[in-house]
Short mmCIF file of C-alpha atoms in Angstrom, two decimals:
data_model
loop_
_atom_site.label_atom_id
_atom_site.label_comp_id
_atom_site.label_asym_id
_atom_site.label_seq_id
_atom_site.Cartn_x
_atom_site.Cartn_y
_atom_site.Cartn_z
CA UNK A 253 -0.93 -35.03 -12.62
CA UNK A 254 1.07 -35.89 -15.64
CA UNK A 255 0.74 -35.21 -19.30
CA UNK A 256 2.79 -33.66 -22.27
CA UNK A 257 1.45 -29.98 -22.41
CA UNK A 258 5.09 -28.54 -22.59
CA UNK A 259 6.39 -28.91 -26.10
CA UNK A 260 8.64 -27.26 -28.69
CA UNK A 261 6.84 -26.33 -31.87
CA UNK A 262 8.55 -24.47 -34.53
CA UNK A 263 6.03 -21.68 -35.53
CA UNK A 264 7.80 -21.23 -39.08
CA UNK A 265 6.41 -24.88 -39.88
CA UNK A 266 4.14 -25.92 -37.32
CA UNK A 267 6.18 -28.94 -36.62
CA UNK A 268 6.34 -30.37 -33.00
CA UNK A 269 9.97 -30.94 -32.33
CA UNK A 270 10.01 -32.18 -28.77
CA UNK A 271 7.53 -32.77 -26.05
CA UNK A 272 8.11 -32.77 -22.20
CA UNK A 273 6.27 -34.31 -19.47
CA UNK A 274 4.69 -32.02 -16.76
CA UNK A 275 6.05 -32.56 -13.24
CA UNK A 276 4.65 -34.96 -11.03
CA UNK A 277 3.28 -33.65 -7.41
CA UNK A 278 6.23 -35.58 -5.93
CA UNK A 279 8.68 -33.64 -8.10
CA UNK A 280 7.18 -30.44 -7.26
CA UNK A 281 7.37 -31.10 -3.49
CA UNK A 282 10.91 -32.11 -4.11
CA UNK A 283 11.68 -28.61 -5.82
CA UNK A 284 10.08 -26.79 -2.86
CA UNK A 285 12.09 -28.84 -0.24
CA UNK A 286 15.28 -28.16 -2.23
CA UNK A 287 14.47 -24.51 -2.70
CA UNK A 288 13.74 -23.91 0.91
CA UNK A 289 16.88 -26.02 2.12
CA UNK A 290 19.09 -24.00 -0.43
CA UNK A 291 17.77 -20.82 1.03
CA UNK A 292 18.98 -21.78 4.38
CA UNK A 293 22.59 -21.75 3.19
CA UNK A 294 22.50 -19.48 0.13
CA UNK A 295 21.29 -16.49 2.19
CA UNK A 296 24.34 -16.64 4.33
CA UNK A 297 26.87 -16.81 1.60
CA UNK A 298 28.73 -13.56 1.51
CA UNK A 299 27.28 -11.22 -1.11
CA UNK A 300 30.72 -10.95 -2.92
CA UNK A 301 30.73 -14.70 -3.28
CA UNK A 302 27.04 -14.51 -4.65
CA UNK A 303 28.17 -11.68 -6.79
CA UNK A 304 30.84 -13.80 -8.27
CA UNK A 305 28.53 -16.50 -9.44
CA UNK A 306 26.02 -14.07 -10.74
CA UNK A 307 28.63 -12.65 -12.78
CA UNK A 308 29.69 -15.87 -14.26
CA UNK A 309 26.35 -16.37 -15.20
CA UNK A 310 26.37 -13.29 -17.23
CA UNK A 311 29.51 -14.32 -18.88
CA UNK A 312 27.92 -17.71 -19.93
CA UNK A 313 25.01 -15.94 -21.51
CA UNK A 314 27.47 -14.16 -23.68
CA UNK A 315 29.52 -17.37 -24.44
CA UNK A 316 26.36 -19.30 -25.16
CA UNK A 317 24.44 -16.53 -27.20
CA UNK A 318 24.60 -18.37 -30.39
CA UNK A 319 23.04 -21.50 -28.91
CA UNK A 320 20.37 -19.86 -26.99
CA UNK A 321 19.23 -17.74 -30.04
CA UNK A 322 19.01 -21.05 -32.06
CA UNK A 323 16.96 -22.67 -29.38
CA UNK A 324 14.64 -19.43 -29.23
CA UNK A 325 14.32 -19.44 -32.99
CA UNK A 326 12.85 -23.10 -32.99
CA UNK A 327 10.71 -22.43 -30.10
CA UNK A 328 9.02 -19.04 -30.72
CA UNK A 329 10.45 -17.86 -34.05
CA UNK A 330 12.76 -15.12 -32.82
CA UNK A 331 15.27 -13.98 -35.71
CA UNK A 332 18.85 -15.32 -34.87
CA UNK A 333 20.22 -11.72 -34.63
CA UNK A 334 17.60 -10.85 -32.15
CA UNK A 335 18.12 -13.96 -30.21
CA UNK A 336 21.97 -13.08 -29.86
CA UNK A 337 20.82 -9.56 -28.72
CA UNK A 338 18.62 -10.93 -25.98
CA UNK A 339 21.34 -13.07 -24.63
CA UNK A 340 23.71 -10.21 -24.70
CA UNK A 341 21.29 -7.93 -22.80
CA UNK A 342 20.87 -10.85 -20.07
CA UNK A 343 24.63 -10.71 -19.71
CA UNK A 344 24.46 -7.05 -19.12
CA UNK A 345 21.66 -7.46 -16.45
CA UNK A 346 23.58 -10.23 -14.73
CA UNK A 347 26.47 -8.07 -14.71
CA UNK A 348 24.82 -5.03 -13.60
CA UNK A 349 23.30 -6.60 -10.39
CA UNK A 350 26.69 -8.24 -9.63
CA UNK A 351 28.37 -5.01 -9.65
CA UNK A 352 25.74 -2.81 -8.17
CA UNK A 353 23.85 -5.28 -6.09
CA UNK A 354 25.93 -4.83 -2.96
CA UNK A 355 25.49 -1.06 -2.85
CA UNK A 356 21.84 -1.29 -3.82
CA UNK A 357 21.40 -3.79 -0.77
CA UNK A 358 23.45 -1.94 1.46
CA UNK A 359 22.09 -0.70 4.91
CA UNK A 360 20.37 2.51 4.88
CA UNK A 361 20.97 4.89 8.01
CA UNK A 362 17.85 6.58 9.01
CA UNK A 363 17.62 9.94 11.13
CA UNK A 364 16.39 9.11 14.71
CA UNK A 365 15.04 11.75 17.32
CA UNK A 366 15.13 9.06 20.08
CA UNK A 367 18.78 8.42 20.26
CA UNK A 368 20.64 5.15 19.34
CA UNK A 369 21.25 3.96 16.00
CA UNK A 370 18.58 2.96 13.34
CA UNK A 371 19.19 1.31 9.86
CA UNK A 372 17.11 -0.10 7.12
CA UNK A 373 18.36 -3.49 6.03
CA UNK A 374 17.52 -5.29 2.97
CA UNK A 375 17.24 -8.82 3.92
CA UNK A 376 16.19 -11.88 1.63
CA UNK A 377 12.62 -13.31 2.21
CA UNK A 378 12.83 -17.03 1.00
CA UNK A 379 11.76 -18.90 -1.87
CA UNK A 380 10.09 -16.94 -4.86
CA UNK A 381 8.06 -18.29 -7.78
CA UNK A 382 8.64 -16.86 -11.18
CA UNK A 383 5.97 -17.26 -13.90
CA UNK A 384 7.45 -16.27 -17.22
CA UNK A 385 6.21 -15.81 -20.99
CA UNK A 386 7.63 -16.97 -24.02
CA UNK A 387 8.24 -13.71 -26.03
CA UNK A 388 11.72 -13.01 -24.43
CA UNK A 389 12.53 -16.58 -22.93
CA UNK A 390 15.94 -15.54 -21.47
CA UNK A 391 15.50 -11.70 -20.62
CA UNK A 392 12.21 -12.21 -18.60
CA UNK A 393 13.98 -14.75 -16.51
CA UNK A 394 17.31 -12.64 -16.24
CA UNK A 395 15.46 -9.55 -14.66
CA UNK A 396 13.74 -11.72 -12.10
CA UNK A 397 16.43 -14.12 -11.03
CA UNK A 398 19.54 -11.89 -11.32
CA UNK A 399 18.68 -9.46 -8.50
CA UNK A 400 16.89 -12.16 -6.39
CA UNK A 401 19.85 -14.41 -6.46
CA UNK A 402 22.23 -11.53 -5.39
CA UNK A 403 20.07 -10.74 -2.51
CA UNK A 404 19.95 -14.48 -1.33
CA UNK A 405 16.55 -15.52 -2.14
CA UNK A 406 16.01 -18.73 -4.27
CA UNK A 407 13.91 -19.19 -7.06
CA UNK A 408 11.40 -21.71 -8.73
CA UNK A 409 10.84 -20.91 -12.32
CA UNK A 410 7.65 -22.09 -14.33
CA UNK A 411 8.19 -21.03 -18.01
CA UNK A 412 5.68 -20.80 -20.71
CA UNK A 413 4.65 -24.14 -22.06
CA UNK A 414 5.79 -23.48 -25.47
CA UNK A 415 9.51 -22.77 -24.56
CA UNK A 416 10.70 -25.63 -22.51
CA UNK A 417 14.09 -25.98 -24.21
CA UNK A 418 15.00 -22.35 -23.40
CA UNK A 419 13.61 -23.04 -19.73
CA UNK A 420 16.05 -25.93 -19.47
CA UNK A 421 18.93 -23.96 -21.20
CA UNK A 422 18.87 -21.31 -18.56
CA UNK A 423 18.50 -23.83 -15.66
CA UNK A 424 21.72 -25.63 -16.98
CA UNK A 425 23.46 -22.32 -17.61
CA UNK A 426 22.95 -21.19 -13.94
CA UNK A 427 24.17 -24.49 -12.53
CA UNK A 428 27.19 -24.16 -14.75
CA UNK A 429 27.91 -20.81 -13.24
CA UNK A 430 27.71 -22.13 -9.74
CA UNK A 431 24.37 -21.48 -8.52
CA UNK A 432 24.00 -24.31 -5.87
CA UNK A 433 21.50 -27.03 -6.32
CA UNK A 434 18.11 -26.04 -5.29
CA UNK A 435 18.92 -22.17 -5.38
CA UNK A 436 17.22 -22.00 -8.92
CA UNK A 437 15.12 -24.80 -10.15
CA UNK A 438 13.01 -25.19 -13.42
CA UNK A 439 9.54 -26.70 -12.94
CA UNK A 440 7.15 -27.93 -15.64
CA UNK A 441 4.36 -27.26 -13.57
CA UNK A 442 0.62 -27.58 -14.37
CA UNK A 443 -1.88 -24.80 -13.42
CA UNK A 444 -2.92 -26.72 -10.36
CA UNK A 445 0.53 -27.15 -9.17
CA UNK A 446 1.22 -23.45 -9.47
CA UNK A 447 -1.66 -22.98 -7.06
CA UNK A 448 -0.12 -25.45 -4.71
CA UNK A 449 3.29 -23.68 -4.86
CA UNK A 450 1.96 -20.26 -4.22
CA UNK A 451 -0.14 -21.69 -1.26
CA UNK A 452 2.88 -23.30 0.20
CA UNK A 453 4.29 -21.65 3.45
CA UNK A 454 7.89 -21.96 2.33
CA UNK A 455 7.24 -19.73 -0.80
CA UNK A 456 7.25 -16.04 0.12
CA UNK A 457 6.48 -14.28 -3.20
CA UNK A 458 5.57 -14.60 -6.88
CA UNK A 459 6.40 -12.61 -10.00
CA UNK A 460 4.44 -13.05 -13.17
CA UNK A 461 4.91 -11.60 -16.71
CA UNK A 462 1.78 -12.34 -18.91
CA UNK A 463 -1.55 -11.66 -19.74
CA UNK A 464 -4.27 -9.91 -17.63
CA UNK A 465 -6.17 -13.02 -17.30
CA UNK A 466 -3.32 -14.86 -15.92
CA UNK A 467 -2.26 -11.76 -13.75
CA UNK A 468 -5.78 -11.62 -12.06
CA UNK A 469 -5.61 -15.47 -11.31
CA UNK A 470 -2.21 -15.13 -9.64
CA UNK A 471 -2.81 -11.83 -7.85
CA UNK A 472 -6.13 -13.44 -6.23
CA UNK A 473 -4.00 -16.55 -5.38
CA UNK A 474 -1.28 -14.45 -3.93
CA UNK A 475 -3.42 -12.37 -1.92
CA UNK A 476 -5.46 -15.24 -0.58
CA UNK A 477 -2.37 -16.55 0.79
CA UNK A 478 -0.68 -13.24 1.84
CA UNK A 479 2.06 -13.52 -0.48
CA UNK A 480 3.83 -10.37 -2.16
CA UNK A 481 3.58 -10.36 -6.06
CA UNK A 482 4.90 -8.37 -8.83
CA UNK A 483 2.84 -8.28 -12.14
CA UNK A 484 3.88 -7.07 -15.75
CA UNK A 485 0.75 -7.57 -17.87
CA UNK A 486 1.50 -6.14 -21.08
CA UNK A 487 0.38 -2.67 -22.66
CA UNK A 488 -0.80 -0.75 -25.56
CA UNK A 489 1.90 2.06 -25.59
CA UNK A 490 1.34 5.40 -27.02
CA UNK A 491 4.05 7.03 -29.34
CA UNK A 492 2.97 10.66 -29.84
CA UNK A 493 4.69 12.63 -32.80
CA UNK A 494 3.93 16.49 -32.70
CA UNK A 495 6.63 17.59 -34.96
CA UNK A 496 10.04 16.75 -36.28
CA UNK A 497 12.97 17.86 -38.34
CA UNK A 498 13.60 14.33 -39.58
CA UNK A 499 10.51 12.52 -40.37
CA UNK A 500 12.24 9.57 -42.03
CA UNK A 501 14.08 8.88 -39.00
CA UNK A 502 11.16 9.03 -36.71
CA UNK A 503 9.17 6.68 -39.03
CA UNK A 504 12.24 4.40 -39.19
CA UNK A 505 12.45 4.25 -35.30
CA UNK A 506 8.72 3.87 -35.20
CA UNK A 507 8.42 0.99 -37.49
CA UNK A 508 11.66 -0.83 -36.34
CA UNK A 509 10.58 -0.84 -32.79
CA UNK A 510 7.05 -1.84 -33.71
CA UNK A 511 8.03 -4.96 -35.76
CA UNK A 512 10.97 -6.07 -33.32
CA UNK A 513 10.43 -9.42 -32.00
CA UNK A 514 7.71 -9.71 -34.42
CA UNK A 515 5.66 -7.09 -32.75
CA UNK A 516 5.45 -9.27 -29.62
CA UNK A 517 7.25 -6.77 -27.19
CA UNK A 518 5.11 -5.53 -24.10
CA UNK A 519 6.26 -2.04 -24.37
CA UNK A 520 6.33 -1.64 -28.01
CA UNK A 521 4.68 1.64 -29.39
CA UNK A 522 1.41 -0.16 -30.36
CA UNK A 523 -0.39 3.25 -30.96
CA UNK A 524 1.23 6.05 -33.12
CA UNK A 525 -0.64 9.24 -32.57
CA UNK A 526 0.72 11.79 -35.12
CA UNK A 527 -0.23 15.39 -35.40
CA UNK A 528 -2.47 16.35 -38.30
CA UNK A 529 0.38 18.38 -39.97
CA UNK A 530 2.45 15.20 -40.23
CA UNK A 531 -0.29 12.51 -40.44
CA UNK A 532 -0.63 11.96 -44.08
CA UNK A 533 3.23 11.97 -44.78
CA UNK A 534 3.75 9.72 -41.54
CA UNK A 535 1.13 7.08 -42.86
CA UNK A 536 2.56 7.07 -46.44
CA UNK A 537 6.15 6.51 -45.25
CA UNK A 538 5.19 3.88 -42.71
CA UNK A 539 3.25 1.93 -45.32
CA UNK A 540 6.06 2.03 -47.66
CA UNK A 541 8.14 0.14 -45.14
CA UNK A 542 5.34 -2.42 -44.48
CA UNK A 543 4.82 -2.98 -48.10
CA UNK A 544 8.51 -3.64 -48.40
CA UNK A 545 8.43 -6.48 -46.00
CA UNK A 546 8.57 -9.48 -48.37
CA UNK A 547 7.91 -13.12 -47.25
CA UNK A 548 11.16 -14.38 -45.80
CA UNK A 549 12.19 -11.18 -44.28
CA UNK A 550 10.25 -11.22 -41.14
CA UNK A 551 9.73 -13.83 -38.41
CA UNK A 552 6.61 -15.71 -37.48
CA UNK A 553 4.71 -15.18 -34.57
CA UNK A 554 5.00 -17.31 -31.60
CA UNK A 555 2.02 -19.76 -32.49
CA UNK A 556 -0.54 -20.28 -35.04
CA UNK A 557 -3.03 -19.33 -32.60
CA UNK A 558 -1.36 -15.97 -31.84
CA UNK A 559 -1.36 -15.19 -35.47
CA UNK A 560 -5.16 -16.23 -35.91
CA UNK A 561 -5.96 -13.91 -32.95
CA UNK A 562 -4.01 -10.88 -34.34
CA UNK A 563 -5.74 -11.50 -37.61
CA UNK A 564 -9.21 -11.48 -36.01
CA UNK A 565 -8.50 -8.26 -34.30
CA UNK A 566 -7.50 -6.75 -37.69
CA UNK A 567 -10.38 -8.07 -39.45
CA UNK A 568 -12.83 -6.69 -36.88
CA UNK A 569 -11.40 -3.30 -37.42
CA UNK A 570 -11.45 -3.47 -41.27
CA UNK A 571 -15.15 -4.73 -41.29
CA UNK A 572 -16.05 -1.69 -39.06
CA UNK A 573 -14.39 0.82 -41.20
CA UNK A 574 -10.82 0.79 -40.58
CA UNK A 575 -8.06 1.16 -43.40
CA UNK A 576 -5.55 -1.68 -44.01
CA UNK A 577 -2.77 0.06 -45.92
CA UNK A 578 -0.47 -2.81 -46.21
CA UNK A 579 0.31 -6.29 -44.78
CA UNK A 580 -2.07 -8.17 -42.77
CA UNK A 581 -2.05 -11.36 -44.59
CA UNK A 582 -2.20 -14.42 -42.51
CA UNK A 583 0.08 -17.31 -43.70
CA UNK A 584 -1.14 -20.77 -44.51
CA UNK A 585 -1.81 -23.23 -41.46
CA UNK A 586 -0.03 -24.48 -39.50
CA UNK A 587 2.75 -21.88 -39.76
CA UNK A 588 2.43 -18.71 -37.76
CA UNK A 589 3.44 -16.01 -40.24
CA UNK A 590 1.63 -12.80 -40.42
CA UNK A 591 2.70 -9.84 -42.74
CA UNK A 592 3.62 -6.72 -40.94
CA UNK A 593 0.67 -4.20 -41.30
CA UNK A 594 -0.39 -0.54 -40.98
CA UNK A 595 -3.87 0.26 -39.76
CA UNK A 596 -5.64 3.92 -39.63
CA UNK A 597 -9.05 4.87 -38.83
CA UNK A 598 -9.36 2.59 -35.77
CA UNK A 599 -12.44 3.78 -33.55
CA UNK A 600 -13.75 3.01 -30.17
CA UNK A 601 -16.18 0.45 -31.42
CA UNK A 602 -13.33 -1.73 -32.78
CA UNK A 603 -11.34 -4.44 -30.60
CA UNK A 604 -8.17 -2.80 -31.86
CA UNK A 605 -8.81 0.32 -30.13
CA UNK A 606 -9.16 -1.27 -26.61
CA UNK A 607 -7.28 -4.45 -26.93
CA UNK A 608 -3.20 -4.94 -27.18
CA UNK A 609 -2.29 -6.06 -30.51
CA UNK A 610 0.55 -8.29 -29.83
CA UNK A 611 2.11 -8.57 -33.41
CA UNK A 612 3.42 -6.58 -36.18
CA UNK A 613 0.54 -4.10 -36.58
CA UNK A 614 1.25 -0.24 -36.51
CA UNK A 615 -2.13 1.43 -35.68
CA UNK A 616 -1.77 5.22 -36.48
CA UNK A 617 -4.23 7.99 -35.23
CA UNK A 618 -4.40 11.55 -36.30
CA UNK A 619 -4.39 14.28 -33.67
CA UNK A 620 -5.50 17.83 -34.32
CA UNK A 621 -4.04 19.28 -31.23
CA UNK A 622 -1.64 18.60 -28.13
CA UNK A 623 -4.71 18.29 -26.09
CA UNK A 624 -6.24 15.60 -28.21
CA UNK A 625 -3.01 13.71 -28.59
CA UNK A 626 -2.83 13.45 -24.84
CA UNK A 627 -6.35 12.38 -24.61
CA UNK A 628 -5.93 9.73 -27.21
CA UNK A 629 -2.56 8.43 -25.34
CA UNK A 630 -4.34 8.10 -21.89
CA UNK A 631 -7.41 6.85 -23.35
CA UNK A 632 -6.52 3.08 -22.71
CA UNK A 633 -6.84 0.52 -19.70
CA UNK A 634 -2.99 0.00 -19.98
CA UNK A 635 -0.35 2.02 -18.49
CA UNK A 636 3.03 0.54 -19.18
CA UNK A 637 5.15 2.95 -21.25
CA UNK A 638 4.69 5.79 -23.61
CA UNK A 639 6.75 8.44 -25.56
CA UNK A 640 6.54 11.92 -26.88
CA UNK A 641 8.60 13.39 -29.85
CA UNK A 642 8.87 17.10 -30.53
CA UNK A 643 11.51 19.59 -31.89
CA UNK A 644 10.93 21.72 -28.68
CA UNK A 645 12.01 19.39 -25.90
CA UNK A 646 10.08 21.46 -23.31
CA UNK A 647 6.91 20.86 -25.35
CA UNK A 648 7.50 17.11 -25.44
CA UNK A 649 8.50 17.11 -21.76
CA UNK A 650 5.31 18.78 -20.69
CA UNK A 651 3.06 16.25 -22.64
CA UNK A 652 5.04 13.15 -21.43
CA UNK A 653 4.83 14.31 -17.71
CA UNK A 654 1.10 13.84 -18.15
CA UNK A 655 1.29 10.44 -19.51
CA UNK A 656 -0.60 7.66 -17.21
CA UNK A 657 2.24 5.19 -17.65
CA UNK A 658 5.06 3.49 -15.65
CA UNK A 659 7.73 4.78 -18.09
CA UNK A 660 7.49 8.03 -19.65
CA UNK A 661 10.21 8.93 -22.54
CA UNK A 662 10.91 12.05 -24.46
CA UNK A 663 12.40 11.99 -27.96
CA UNK A 664 12.94 8.15 -27.41
CA UNK A 665 10.53 5.43 -28.00
CA UNK A 666 11.72 3.46 -24.90
CA UNK A 667 14.70 4.00 -22.43
CA UNK A 668 16.13 0.70 -21.94
CA UNK A 669 19.02 -0.89 -19.92
CA UNK A 670 19.86 -2.98 -17.13
CA UNK A 671 19.72 -0.08 -14.88
CA UNK A 672 16.45 1.32 -16.15
CA UNK A 673 13.45 0.37 -14.11
CA UNK A 674 10.55 -1.52 -16.13
CA UNK A 675 6.86 -1.75 -15.11
CA UNK A 676 3.53 -0.01 -15.34
CA UNK A 677 0.26 1.17 -13.92
CA UNK A 678 -3.31 0.54 -14.43
CA UNK A 679 -4.12 -2.89 -15.87
CA UNK A 680 -0.40 -3.17 -16.88
CA UNK A 681 0.28 -4.45 -13.45
CA UNK A 682 2.43 -3.18 -10.41
CA UNK A 683 5.95 -3.66 -9.10
CA UNK A 684 9.38 -2.87 -10.95
CA UNK A 685 12.09 -5.04 -12.37
CA UNK A 686 15.56 -4.13 -13.24
CA UNK A 687 17.56 -1.02 -12.11
CA UNK A 688 17.82 0.01 -8.42
CA UNK A 689 13.75 -0.75 -7.98
CA UNK A 690 14.52 -4.32 -9.01
CA UNK A 691 16.34 -5.27 -6.09
CA UNK A 692 13.59 -3.56 -3.97
CA UNK A 693 10.65 -5.90 -4.45
CA UNK A 694 11.27 -9.23 -2.73
CA UNK A 695 13.19 -7.98 0.25
CA UNK A 696 12.58 -7.57 4.00
CA UNK A 697 13.06 -3.94 4.78
CA UNK A 698 13.91 -4.69 8.14
CA UNK A 699 14.45 -1.89 10.62
CA UNK A 700 17.64 -2.69 12.79
CA UNK A 701 17.74 -0.37 15.96
CA UNK A 702 20.57 -0.14 18.54
CA UNK A 703 19.85 1.71 21.68
CA UNK A 704 22.48 4.02 23.13
#
């Protein structure tokens, strides 16, 4: 099957800059054959040698950060400074796994009561498929590829159709770092070809970051074919503010994180739950920040469709009684601009209550008590991250311990770093990336026993 579904479209203008043909079935078969052949040798390369290549890849992310940022801006609208920051984070991720990988993958002795010596080994399992989204076109690849290349697995990478230049830039970077032919291969695959890849006996696992719909399809295919999968499917993270000595600082952090990457961050603070004592001041101050966002000071969303979908969610809420305090203006077609907004009065009969708002919209809720705040925080189908802010750390900790999430934070919106595991529960998916847990997903935790 051929076509031109992979394309670079500048969301700031709507102009199609470049198109790419999807892979032929013969090219997919060649990629599978190459990845399987590469695994046979890559897995036996000493880990110290693999680490040197992974570390070099990180260095290249740093050296090419301006180029990578420019590509991301042209494809999904990311502000240049944020594109540079993303490339630098990739550098840190590759460096972390190059440095810590040998110890994270070391044999783990276990106590035996039968005599002999027993250890759990962490061995590679083979070819893996990564299906990655457009919102962080480099970071999403890095957190999947770095630990698995360190382990000795090989990677087929299917990126979002809207960021083909980013996909090719990473493939070229890894090749320049010394990753051997076949050990990392970009594929411009169709949906039908993805199904073929997952079903192929040479492929041992699949990792997807994306929508619930895509996650359910991939999980079903993985289950049908008895393949391990990791899913990160987004979230509607609560940020609970109980009290504070510095409301301006909390509001500033809340707003900056909510509109970072044009609000297109999976673990952004999409639901701000504020104690009644602070609520009016919080709304007033965050509205001031939204009103100050002039055209030209914020990035477009990733596509015109994304902007229109977000606008429909907000308009649904307003039509049912919610208050739009600032922003919420959809730019003229074919651009993808949407002015950062503040929304209150959202109730259960509105789409905005249940759905993820993947764009720069801060939804603020009032809570009369700690119990009401916790109830609101957990009243969601998602469970990626969440945070609680309070002067009394013990009070905040007690609530954060009860958040139904994969990442709970106290007096910080999100703990982030190459060493910090990332992932969720409920409909936010399962499995973890980054940190020690990021090297523990696609491995054969093999028992190795030697009798006395």
